[in-house]
């Protein structure tokens, strides 16, 4: 199945169709319509006030059922496949509103909350997450603990019928627009490692949380964090079992690592299409700049790499839907797709000259957004260690980490 994108020029269809069923094709078309009709028209508003615009887009996506796509049916969602989630990410990545606040299908963090938290809290909050009225974030990273989640030091001490949390969380994205958090805190001893970490649900406006903002490379990141000063949470705010918070989140690592790069692919594909269109029409010394190998070859090389890695990505998502283990492949996707997209976007910026460096075209903002993919959900170095562990075995992996 080939999904054609109508261009103003006579550019031939560039991308191999990845939709294997009519359902996938129709779903892609519906998401593309949502992007064209709902997301793209508010591009200017997003530049002026990204936070407010993001909120509105979440509610629109909730009304369309997009947010619930990834949530199992027994938890009130649609139980959509990983492939459908990938399609949604790719198509939204093509949109002209760029960044972290796009209304993606909800994440595994929401599933952990719905499965592991108090029934009353789930009844109160889950419908709000599904309809886009409220958002949920994961607070795991700490200033001195990023990819190594098991080494977090923020702590939770049980006192009677409540836990008292202290410590700092951040940097994290969308910090000022998130309505509730799943906070990972140490409830066991430091030497317990991953076994001493517990997940807690906390409303964002609770007393005991002090927020701060950070200046980021990309404004839409809404980057910041918070300090917990004797944050009190009742026992019903524990998510899952005490001491199992790290392992609960571990279940999500593979699919989360595999899903997010699909948005980067969508953004890069659109930028390549726009840049090739520009190169065909921009003339220097009497002929289109696309006729110069110095302009043409970098863009064509980028198209080749994006096309190749995109096919790999969809196969990984299909493997996940078939309940195959994708740990190695997801780590490959997370770092290598990001690197391919960054190189391609750099080529787009260069091909557009000074215009590529401005906000008149989306390439430089997309570059800044995609750049975070080399450390989100684990740095590219961590991803390579994961791949090495899967290929070379745990003994070599442990030695690489300095473990006996």
mmCIF file of C-alpha atoms in Angstrom:
data_model
loop_
_atom_site.group_PDB
_atom_site.id
_atom_site.type_symbol
_atom_site.label_atom_id
_atom_site.label_comp_id
_atom_site.label_asym_id
_atom_site.label_seq_id
_atom_site.Cartn_x
_atom_site.Cartn_y
_atom_site.Cartn_z
ATOM 1 C CA UNK A 1 0.000 0.000 0.000
ATOM 2 C CA UNK A 2 1.500 3.328 -0.992
ATOM 3 C CA UNK A 3 0.231 6.406 0.792
ATOM 4 C CA UNK A 4 0.826 9.408 -1.428
ATOM 5 C CA UNK A 5 1.429 12.895 -0.144
ATOM 6 C CA UNK A 6 0.256 15.595 -2.508
ATOM 7 C CA UNK A 7 2.957 18.142 -3.156
ATOM 8 C CA UNK A 8 2.743 21.375 -5.072
ATOM 9 C CA UNK A 9 5.409 20.080 -7.446
ATOM 10 C CA UNK A 10 5.901 16.952 -9.509
ATOM 11 C CA UNK A 11 8.120 15.214 -6.931
ATOM 12 C CA UNK A 12 7.556 11.482 -7.222
ATOM 13 C CA UNK A 13 6.474 9.438 -4.209
ATOM 14 C CA UNK A 14 9.560 9.138 -2.024
ATOM 15 C CA UNK A 15 8.743 6.669 0.699
ATOM 16 C CA UNK A 16 7.983 2.959 0.669
ATOM 17 C CA UNK A 17 4.517 2.253 2.054
ATOM 18 C CA UNK A 18 4.684 0.556 5.461
ATOM 19 C CA UNK A 19 0.957 -0.026 6.025
ATOM 20 C CA UNK A 20 0.152 -3.729 5.685
ATOM 21 C CA UNK A 21 -3.585 -3.616 6.355
ATOM 22 C CA UNK A 22 -6.513 -1.418 5.445
ATOM 23 C CA UNK A 23 -6.890 -0.555 9.137
ATOM 24 C CA UNK A 24 -3.356 0.834 9.233
ATOM 25 C CA UNK A 25 -3.860 2.825 6.050
ATOM 26 C CA UNK A 26 -7.158 4.328 7.224
ATOM 27 C CA UNK A 27 -5.686 5.101 10.634
ATOM 28 C CA UNK A 28 -2.726 6.901 9.046
ATOM 29 C CA UNK A 29 -5.077 8.959 6.930
ATOM 30 C CA UNK A 30 -7.179 9.881 9.979
ATOM 31 C CA UNK A 31 -4.132 11.010 11.959
ATOM 32 C CA UNK A 32 -2.856 12.970 8.980
ATOM 33 C CA UNK A 33 -6.214 14.750 8.741
ATOM 34 C CA UNK A 34 -6.008 15.545 12.462
ATOM 35 C CA UNK A 35 -2.561 17.054 11.928
ATOM 36 C CA UNK A 36 -3.638 19.091 8.898
ATOM 37 C CA UNK A 37 -6.976 20.252 10.311
ATOM 38 C CA UNK A 38 -6.205 20.626 14.026
ATOM 39 C CA UNK A 39 -2.458 20.855 14.700
ATOM 40 C CA UNK A 40 -1.041 22.806 11.755
ATOM 41 C CA UNK A 41 -3.556 25.709 11.988
ATOM 42 C CA UNK A 42 -2.337 26.563 15.521
ATOM 43 C CA UNK A 43 1.359 26.721 14.592
ATOM 44 C CA UNK A 44 1.475 30.490 15.137
ATOM 45 C CA UNK A 45 -0.381 30.190 18.452
ATOM 46 C CA UNK A 46 2.114 27.544 19.597
ATOM 47 C CA UNK A 47 5.009 29.901 18.922
ATOM 48 C CA UNK A 48 3.400 32.573 21.095
ATOM 49 C CA UNK A 49 2.109 30.350 23.913
ATOM 50 C CA UNK A 50 3.180 26.742 23.602
ATOM 51 C CA UNK A 51 1.793 25.628 26.957
ATOM 52 C CA UNK A 52 -1.771 26.833 26.357
ATOM 53 C CA UNK A 53 -1.765 25.519 22.799
ATOM 54 C CA UNK A 54 -0.491 22.135 23.964
ATOM 55 C CA UNK A 55 -3.329 21.885 26.487
ATOM 56 C CA UNK A 56 -5.904 22.587 23.794
ATOM 57 C CA UNK A 57 -4.364 20.003 21.469
ATOM 58 C CA UNK A 58 -4.467 17.364 24.204
ATOM 59 C CA UNK A 59 -8.173 17.942 24.702
ATOM 60 C CA UNK A 60 -8.783 17.744 20.955
ATOM 61 C CA UNK A 61 -6.820 14.489 20.765
ATOM 62 C CA UNK A 62 -8.778 13.152 23.722
ATOM 63 C CA UNK A 63 -12.044 13.897 21.944
ATOM 64 C CA UNK A 64 -10.799 12.005 18.885
ATOM 65 C CA UNK A 65 -9.735 8.990 20.966
ATOM 66 C CA UNK A 66 -6.067 9.380 20.016
ATOM 67 C CA UNK A 67 -4.776 9.505 23.588
ATOM 68 C CA UNK A 68 -6.444 6.223 24.531
ATOM 69 C CA UNK A 69 -4.947 4.303 21.607
ATOM 70 C CA UNK A 70 -2.122 2.746 23.635
ATOM 71 C CA UNK A 71 -4.153 1.889 26.745
ATOM 72 C CA UNK A 72 -5.527 -1.681 27.093
ATOM 73 C CA UNK A 73 -9.276 -2.013 26.643
ATOM 74 C CA UNK A 74 -9.755 -3.317 30.174
ATOM 75 C CA UNK A 75 -8.340 -0.010 31.434
ATOM 76 C CA UNK A 76 -10.657 2.113 29.306
ATOM 77 C CA UNK A 77 -8.484 2.453 26.208
ATOM 78 C CA UNK A 78 -8.534 1.070 22.682
ATOM 79 C CA UNK A 79 -5.762 -1.504 22.993
ATOM 80 C CA UNK A 80 -4.150 -0.344 19.743
ATOM 81 C CA UNK A 81 -1.119 -2.127 18.340
ATOM 82 C CA UNK A 82 2.429 -0.821 18.569
ATOM 83 C CA UNK A 83 2.332 -0.293 14.803
ATOM 84 C CA UNK A 84 -0.679 2.021 15.116
ATOM 85 C CA UNK A 85 1.096 3.919 17.870
ATOM 86 C CA UNK A 86 4.120 4.254 15.611
ATOM 87 C CA UNK A 87 1.951 5.566 12.803
ATOM 88 C CA UNK A 88 0.411 8.155 15.143
ATOM 89 C CA UNK A 89 3.850 9.338 16.251
ATOM 90 C CA UNK A 90 5.216 9.492 12.727
ATOM 91 C CA UNK A 91 2.286 11.463 11.365
ATOM 92 C CA UNK A 92 2.244 13.923 14.285
ATOM 93 C CA UNK A 93 5.974 14.382 13.860
ATOM 94 C CA UNK A 94 5.228 15.648 10.345
ATOM 95 C CA UNK A 95 3.143 18.489 11.787
ATOM 96 C CA UNK A 96 4.256 22.097 11.941
ATOM 97 C CA UNK A 97 3.823 22.321 15.718
ATOM 98 C CA UNK A 98 7.104 20.968 16.968
ATOM 99 C CA UNK A 99 8.142 19.601 20.316
ATOM 100 C CA UNK A 100 7.337 17.799 23.498
ATOM 101 C CA UNK A 101 3.777 18.952 24.074
ATOM 102 C CA UNK A 102 2.209 17.195 21.102
ATOM 103 C CA UNK A 103 -0.751 14.970 22.009
ATOM 104 C CA UNK A 104 0.847 11.538 21.574
ATOM 105 C CA UNK A 105 -1.015 8.393 22.628
ATOM 106 C CA UNK A 106 -0.575 7.901 26.368
ATOM 107 C CA UNK A 107 2.481 6.056 27.672
ATOM 108 C CA UNK A 108 3.170 2.966 29.754
ATOM 109 C CA UNK A 109 3.354 5.233 32.816
ATOM 110 C CA UNK A 110 -0.419 5.595 32.559
ATOM 111 C CA UNK A 111 -0.806 1.810 32.422
ATOM 112 C CA UNK A 112 1.334 1.410 35.558
ATOM 113 C CA UNK A 113 -0.824 3.976 37.311
ATOM 114 C CA UNK A 114 -4.117 2.353 36.272
ATOM 115 C CA UNK A 115 -2.958 -1.141 37.210
ATOM 116 C CA UNK A 116 -1.139 -0.355 40.424
ATOM 117 C CA UNK A 117 -2.785 2.574 42.168
ATOM 118 C CA UNK A 118 -5.806 2.944 44.426
ATOM 119 C CA UNK A 119 -9.178 2.349 42.785
ATOM 120 C CA UNK A 120 -10.506 5.734 43.871
ATOM 121 C CA UNK A 121 -7.535 7.591 42.440
ATOM 122 C CA UNK A 122 -7.768 5.672 39.171
ATOM 123 C CA UNK A 123 -11.491 6.442 38.894
ATOM 124 C CA UNK A 124 -10.791 10.116 39.512
ATOM 125 C CA UNK A 125 -7.777 10.582 37.271
ATOM 126 C CA UNK A 126 -7.787 8.014 34.476
ATOM 127 C CA UNK A 127 -10.808 9.476 32.631
ATOM 128 C CA UNK A 128 -9.100 12.881 32.778
ATOM 129 C CA UNK A 129 -5.927 11.458 31.263
ATOM 130 C CA UNK A 130 -7.867 9.703 28.521
ATOM 131 C CA UNK A 131 -9.913 12.757 27.523
ATOM 132 C CA UNK A 132 -6.936 15.119 27.578
ATOM 133 C CA UNK A 133 -8.121 17.172 30.513
ATOM 134 C CA UNK A 134 -5.045 16.278 32.588
ATOM 135 C CA UNK A 135 -1.528 14.984 31.960
ATOM 136 C CA UNK A 136 0.701 12.547 33.833
ATOM 137 C CA UNK A 137 4.483 12.675 33.934
ATOM 138 C CA UNK A 138 7.250 10.364 35.145
ATOM 139 C CA UNK A 139 9.670 11.784 37.708
ATOM 140 C CA UNK A 140 12.595 9.377 37.779
ATOM 141 C CA UNK A 141 15.620 11.425 36.715
ATOM 142 C CA UNK A 142 17.625 13.272 39.357
ATOM 143 C CA UNK A 143 20.485 15.784 39.024
ATOM 144 C CA UNK A 144 23.014 13.051 39.856
ATOM 145 C CA UNK A 145 21.048 10.057 38.566
ATOM 146 C CA UNK A 146 19.841 9.928 34.975
ATOM 147 C CA UNK A 147 20.112 6.721 32.989
ATOM 148 C CA UNK A 148 21.040 4.751 36.123
ATOM 149 C CA UNK A 149 17.564 4.858 37.654
ATOM 150 C CA UNK A 150 18.510 2.279 40.286
ATOM 151 C CA UNK A 151 20.878 4.778 41.918
ATOM 152 C CA UNK A 152 18.288 7.433 42.777
ATOM 153 C CA UNK A 153 18.606 9.048 46.203
ATOM 154 C CA UNK A 154 15.270 10.844 46.657
ATOM 155 C CA UNK A 155 13.713 8.966 49.536
ATOM 156 C CA UNK A 156 10.352 8.046 50.981
ATOM 157 C CA UNK A 157 10.016 7.197 54.656
ATOM 158 C CA UNK A 158 6.897 5.476 55.952
ATOM 159 C CA UNK A 159 5.394 7.128 59.009
ATOM 160 C CA UNK A 160 2.136 5.632 60.196
ATOM 161 C CA UNK A 161 -0.447 5.842 57.420
ATOM 162 C CA UNK A 162 1.637 7.972 55.070
ATOM 163 C CA UNK A 163 4.988 8.332 53.344
ATOM 164 C CA UNK A 164 7.180 11.420 53.637
ATOM 165 C CA UNK A 165 9.189 12.140 50.475
ATOM 166 C CA UNK A 166 12.300 14.314 50.243
ATOM 167 C CA UNK A 167 14.761 14.938 47.462
ATOM 168 C CA UNK A 168 14.959 16.444 43.982
ATOM 169 C CA UNK A 169 13.634 15.344 40.603
ATOM 170 C CA UNK A 170 14.751 16.700 37.256
ATOM 171 C CA UNK A 171 15.539 17.705 34.637
ATOM 172 C CA UNK A 172 12.271 16.647 32.995
ATOM 173 C CA UNK A 173 10.177 18.010 30.155
ATOM 174 C CA UNK A 174 6.705 19.570 30.376
ATOM 175 C CA UNK A 175 7.227 20.215 34.069
ATOM 176 C CA UNK A 176 4.927 23.244 34.342
ATOM 177 C CA UNK A 177 2.017 21.714 32.405
ATOM 178 C CA UNK A 178 1.929 18.301 34.076
ATOM 179 C CA UNK A 179 -0.991 17.741 36.462
ATOM 180 C CA UNK A 180 0.319 14.667 38.290
ATOM 181 C CA UNK A 181 3.500 12.643 38.521
ATOM 182 C CA UNK A 182 4.630 9.096 39.086
ATOM 183 C CA UNK A 183 7.606 9.665 41.385
ATOM 184 C CA UNK A 184 10.275 7.021 41.882
ATOM 185 C CA UNK A 185 11.778 7.286 45.360
ATOM 186 C CA UNK A 186 13.999 5.093 47.493
ATOM 187 C CA UNK A 187 12.147 3.368 50.317
ATOM 188 C CA UNK A 188 14.841 0.763 50.988
ATOM 189 C CA UNK A 189 18.506 1.079 51.851
ATOM 190 C CA UNK A 190 20.979 2.567 49.375
ATOM 191 C CA UNK A 191 22.744 -0.754 48.904
ATOM 192 C CA UNK A 192 19.436 -2.366 47.880
ATOM 193 C CA UNK A 193 19.830 -0.762 44.442
ATOM 194 C CA UNK A 194 16.831 -1.258 42.174
ATOM 195 C CA UNK A 195 15.071 -3.390 44.788
ATOM 196 C CA UNK A 196 14.664 -0.420 47.106
ATOM 197 C CA UNK A 197 12.742 1.883 44.751
ATOM 198 C CA UNK A 198 8.996 2.506 45.062
ATOM 199 C CA UNK A 199 6.631 4.366 42.711
ATOM 200 C CA UNK A 200 4.258 7.003 44.090
ATOM 201 C CA UNK A 201 1.413 8.962 42.516
ATOM 202 C CA UNK A 202 1.446 12.647 43.434
ATOM 203 C CA UNK A 203 -0.839 15.457 42.351
ATOM 204 C CA UNK A 204 1.258 18.321 40.981
ATOM 205 C CA UNK A 205 -0.274 20.980 43.248
ATOM 206 C CA UNK A 206 0.423 19.176 46.526
ATOM 207 C CA UNK A 207 2.113 21.097 49.336
ATOM 208 C CA UNK A 208 5.738 20.067 49.679
ATOM 209 C CA UNK A 209 6.603 20.344 45.956
ATOM 210 C CA UNK A 210 8.720 23.309 44.898
ATOM 211 C CA UNK A 211 9.190 23.747 41.138
ATOM 212 C CA UNK A 212 11.960 25.354 39.131
ATOM 213 C CA UNK A 213 12.499 25.997 35.422
ATOM 214 C CA UNK A 214 15.608 25.527 33.293
ATOM 215 C CA UNK A 215 16.550 27.300 30.080
ATOM 216 C CA UNK A 216 16.637 24.629 27.383
ATOM 217 C CA UNK A 217 17.981 24.301 23.851
ATOM 218 C CA UNK A 218 14.363 23.883 22.660
ATOM 219 C CA UNK A 219 11.712 26.128 24.239
ATOM 220 C CA UNK A 220 8.911 23.589 23.902
ATOM 221 C CA UNK A 221 10.771 21.244 26.248
ATOM 222 C CA UNK A 222 9.371 23.207 29.217
ATOM 223 C CA UNK A 223 12.390 21.833 31.062
ATOM 224 C CA UNK A 224 12.642 21.938 34.828
ATOM 225 C CA UNK A 225 12.261 19.924 37.969
ATOM 226 C CA UNK A 226 11.059 20.029 41.536
ATOM 227 C CA UNK A 227 12.264 19.630 45.084
ATOM 228 C CA UNK A 228 10.272 17.613 47.579
ATOM 229 C CA UNK A 229 10.292 19.040 51.088
ATOM 230 C CA UNK A 230 8.446 16.640 53.402
ATOM 231 C CA UNK A 231 5.922 15.789 50.697
ATOM 232 C CA UNK A 232 3.190 13.757 52.413
ATOM 233 C CA UNK A 233 1.457 10.972 50.493
ATOM 234 C CA UNK A 234 -1.112 8.599 51.946
ATOM 235 C CA UNK A 235 -0.635 4.863 51.480
ATOM 236 C CA UNK A 236 -3.159 4.749 48.653
ATOM 237 C CA UNK A 237 -0.724 6.830 46.567
ATOM 238 C CA UNK A 238 1.726 3.930 46.314
ATOM 239 C CA UNK A 239 1.724 2.549 42.764
ATOM 240 C CA UNK A 240 2.114 -1.220 42.778
ATOM 241 C CA UNK A 241 4.198 -2.917 45.445
ATOM 242 C CA UNK A 242 6.722 -1.244 47.683
ATOM 243 C CA UNK A 243 10.238 -1.765 46.362
ATOM 244 C CA UNK A 244 9.028 -2.732 42.874
ATOM 245 C CA UNK A 245 8.828 0.700 41.267
ATOM 246 C CA UNK A 246 11.973 0.297 39.177
ATOM 247 C CA UNK A 247 10.869 -3.059 37.791
ATOM 248 C CA UNK A 248 7.391 -1.745 36.987
ATOM 249 C CA UNK A 249 8.937 0.983 34.889
ATOM 250 C CA UNK A 250 11.424 -1.442 33.332
ATOM 251 C CA UNK A 251 8.522 -3.174 31.615
ATOM 252 C CA UNK A 252 8.008 -0.029 29.576
ATOM 253 C CA UNK A 253 11.586 0.622 28.509
ATOM 254 C CA UNK A 254 11.559 -1.449 25.317
ATOM 255 C CA UNK A 255 8.340 -0.148 23.806
ATOM 256 C CA UNK A 256 8.924 3.448 24.940
ATOM 257 C CA UNK A 257 12.384 3.423 23.370
ATOM 258 C CA UNK A 258 10.939 2.045 20.146
ATOM 259 C CA UNK A 259 7.919 4.354 19.884
ATOM 260 C CA UNK A 260 9.414 7.816 20.381
ATOM 261 C CA UNK A 261 11.862 7.737 17.421
ATOM 262 C CA UNK A 262 8.897 7.318 15.081
ATOM 263 C CA UNK A 263 8.058 10.987 15.672
ATOM 264 C CA UNK A 264 11.608 11.946 14.745
ATOM 265 C CA UNK A 265 11.253 9.988 11.508
ATOM 266 C CA UNK A 266 8.048 11.813 10.626
ATOM 267 C CA UNK A 267 9.599 15.211 11.271
ATOM 268 C CA UNK A 268 12.680 14.344 9.233
ATOM 269 C CA UNK A 269 10.694 12.938 6.320
ATOM 270 C CA UNK A 270 8.673 16.138 6.085
ATOM 271 C CA UNK A 271 11.806 18.291 6.273
ATOM 272 C CA UNK A 272 13.464 16.252 3.521
ATOM 273 C CA UNK A 273 10.408 16.636 1.299
ATOM 274 C CA UNK A 274 10.342 20.394 1.883
ATOM 275 C CA UNK A 275 14.085 20.705 1.296
ATOM 276 C CA UNK A 276 14.028 18.732 -1.944
ATOM 277 C CA UNK A 277 11.131 20.867 -3.113
ATOM 278 C CA UNK A 278 13.115 23.983 -2.249
ATOM 279 C CA UNK A 279 16.231 22.658 -4.018
ATOM 280 C CA UNK A 280 14.224 22.033 -7.195
ATOM 281 C CA UNK A 281 12.939 25.597 -7.305
ATOM 282 C CA UNK A 282 15.771 27.689 -5.856
ATOM 283 C CA UNK A 283 18.113 28.767 -8.633
ATOM 284 C CA UNK A 284 21.770 29.789 -8.477
ATOM 285 C CA UNK A 285 23.719 30.766 -11.568
ATOM 286 C CA UNK A 286 20.784 29.992 -13.783
ATOM 287 C CA UNK A 287 19.864 26.497 -12.641
ATOM 288 C CA UNK A 288 18.205 24.769 -9.649
ATOM 289 C CA UNK A 289 20.524 24.087 -6.737
ATOM 290 C CA UNK A 290 19.292 20.464 -6.835
ATOM 291 C CA UNK A 291 21.439 20.045 -9.943
ATOM 292 C CA UNK A 292 24.594 20.665 -7.918
ATOM 293 C CA UNK A 293 25.997 17.491 -6.402
ATOM 294 C CA UNK A 294 27.055 19.330 -3.251
ATOM 295 C CA UNK A 295 23.380 20.029 -2.523
ATOM 296 C CA UNK A 296 21.812 16.963 -4.105
ATOM 297 C CA UNK A 297 23.963 14.179 -2.658
ATOM 298 C CA UNK A 298 23.641 15.002 1.078
ATOM 299 C CA UNK A 299 19.847 15.099 0.752
ATOM 300 C CA UNK A 300 19.702 11.880 -1.274
ATOM 301 C CA UNK A 301 22.031 10.135 1.192
ATOM 302 C CA UNK A 302 19.717 11.264 3.998
ATOM 303 C CA UNK A 303 16.653 9.936 2.186
ATOM 304 C CA UNK A 304 18.406 6.590 1.718
ATOM 305 C CA UNK A 305 19.283 6.261 5.401
ATOM 306 C CA UNK A 306 15.834 7.359 6.603
ATOM 307 C CA UNK A 307 14.132 4.945 4.216
ATOM 308 C CA UNK A 308 16.302 2.052 5.391
ATOM 309 C CA UNK A 309 15.935 2.656 9.123
ATOM 310 C CA UNK A 310 12.195 3.323 8.804
ATOM 311 C CA UNK A 311 11.590 -0.157 7.400
ATOM 312 C CA UNK A 312 13.586 -1.610 10.281
ATOM 313 C CA UNK A 313 11.506 0.386 12.785
ATOM 314 C CA UNK A 314 8.179 -0.887 11.515
ATOM 315 C CA UNK A 315 9.451 -4.459 11.597
ATOM 316 C CA UNK A 316 10.496 -4.015 15.235
ATOM 317 C CA UNK A 317 7.029 -2.714 16.123
ATOM 318 C CA UNK A 318 5.422 -5.659 14.345
ATOM 319 C CA UNK A 319 7.698 -8.011 16.285
ATOM 320 C CA UNK A 320 6.511 -6.403 19.523
ATOM 321 C CA UNK A 321 2.882 -6.903 18.499
ATOM 322 C CA UNK A 322 3.728 -10.570 17.956
ATOM 323 C CA UNK A 323 5.045 -10.660 21.549
ATOM 324 C CA UNK A 324 8.635 -11.058 20.489
ATOM 325 C CA UNK A 325 11.410 -9.621 22.643
ATOM 326 C CA UNK A 326 12.731 -6.361 21.176
ATOM 327 C CA UNK A 327 15.234 -5.168 23.822
ATOM 328 C CA UNK A 328 18.207 -5.069 21.442
ATOM 329 C CA UNK A 329 16.289 -3.641 18.517
ATOM 330 C CA UNK A 330 14.540 -0.981 20.626
ATOM 331 C CA UNK A 331 17.908 0.254 21.894
ATOM 332 C CA UNK A 332 19.154 0.351 18.302
ATOM 333 C CA UNK A 333 16.128 2.392 17.291
ATOM 334 C CA UNK A 334 16.481 4.810 20.171
ATOM 335 C CA UNK A 335 20.009 5.970 19.417
ATOM 336 C CA UNK A 336 20.534 5.233 15.728
ATOM 337 C CA UNK A 337 17.239 6.625 14.417
ATOM 338 C CA UNK A 338 17.961 9.802 16.355
ATOM 339 C CA UNK A 339 21.454 10.064 14.862
ATOM 340 C CA UNK A 340 20.190 9.427 11.314
ATOM 341 C CA UNK A 341 17.485 12.069 11.742
ATOM 342 C CA UNK A 342 19.910 14.627 13.154
ATOM 343 C CA UNK A 343 22.285 14.169 10.223
ATOM 344 C CA UNK A 344 19.369 14.441 7.781
ATOM 345 C CA UNK A 345 18.001 17.585 9.425
ATOM 346 C CA UNK A 346 21.462 19.123 9.352
ATOM 347 C CA UNK A 347 21.538 18.465 5.610
ATOM 348 C CA UNK A 348 18.127 20.159 5.307
ATOM 349 C CA UNK A 349 19.336 23.230 7.161
ATOM 350 C CA UNK A 350 22.392 23.456 4.925
ATOM 351 C CA UNK A 351 20.424 23.009 1.718
ATOM 352 C CA UNK A 352 18.112 25.861 2.701
ATOM 353 C CA UNK A 353 21.006 28.207 3.421
ATOM 354 C CA UNK A 354 20.231 31.169 5.668
ATOM 355 C CA UNK A 355 16.502 30.361 5.512
ATOM 356 C CA UNK A 356 17.243 27.003 7.113
ATOM 357 C CA UNK A 357 18.598 28.822 10.145
ATOM 358 C CA UNK A 358 15.375 30.795 10.624
ATOM 359 C CA UNK A 359 11.936 29.989 11.963
ATOM 360 C CA UNK A 360 10.453 30.427 8.490
ATOM 361 C CA UNK A 361 11.065 26.722 7.948
ATOM 362 C CA UNK A 362 10.805 23.986 10.603
ATOM 363 C CA UNK A 363 14.210 22.343 10.175
ATOM 364 C CA UNK A 364 16.275 24.035 12.867
ATOM 365 C CA UNK A 365 13.563 23.668 15.514
ATOM 366 C CA UNK A 366 13.155 20.033 14.615
ATOM 367 C CA UNK A 367 16.906 19.584 14.932
ATOM 368 C CA UNK A 368 16.866 21.036 18.463
ATOM 369 C CA UNK A 369 13.912 18.866 19.417
ATOM 370 C CA UNK A 370 15.351 15.632 17.991
ATOM 371 C CA UNK A 371 18.716 16.290 19.667
ATOM 372 C CA UNK A 372 17.204 15.334 23.018
ATOM 373 C CA UNK A 373 16.703 11.829 21.663
ATOM 374 C CA UNK A 374 20.371 11.049 22.259
ATOM 375 C CA UNK A 375 19.827 11.140 26.024
ATOM 376 C CA UNK A 376 16.085 10.655 26.598
ATOM 377 C CA UNK A 377 15.121 7.189 27.896
ATOM 378 C CA UNK A 378 18.835 6.562 28.424
ATOM 379 C CA UNK A 379 21.798 8.137 26.665
ATOM 380 C CA UNK A 380 23.077 6.767 23.375
ATOM 381 C CA UNK A 381 25.967 5.261 25.340
ATOM 382 C CA UNK A 382 23.503 3.385 27.560
ATOM 383 C CA UNK A 383 21.648 2.142 24.482
ATOM 384 C CA UNK A 384 24.897 0.774 23.059
ATOM 385 C CA UNK A 385 25.614 -1.002 26.346
ATOM 386 C CA UNK A 386 22.161 -2.593 26.192
ATOM 387 C CA UNK A 387 22.856 -3.783 22.652
ATOM 388 C CA UNK A 388 26.247 -5.143 23.721
ATOM 389 C CA UNK A 389 24.647 -7.016 26.619
ATOM 390 C CA UNK A 390 22.136 -8.635 24.287
ATOM 391 C CA UNK A 391 24.830 -9.659 21.798
ATOM 392 C CA UNK A 392 27.882 -10.374 23.968
ATOM 393 C CA UNK A 393 26.166 -11.532 27.156
ATOM 394 C CA UNK A 394 25.713 -10.237 30.689
ATOM 395 C CA UNK A 395 29.247 -11.101 31.819
ATOM 396 C CA UNK A 396 30.832 -8.713 29.337
ATOM 397 C CA UNK A 397 28.143 -6.117 30.143
ATOM 398 C CA UNK A 398 28.893 -6.324 33.871
ATOM 399 C CA UNK A 399 32.602 -5.960 33.227
ATOM 400 C CA UNK A 400 31.944 -2.897 31.065
ATOM 401 C CA UNK A 401 30.104 -1.356 34.025
ATOM 402 C CA UNK A 402 32.944 -2.233 36.406
ATOM 403 C CA UNK A 403 30.947 -4.899 38.201
ATOM 404 C CA UNK A 404 32.605 -8.045 39.534
#
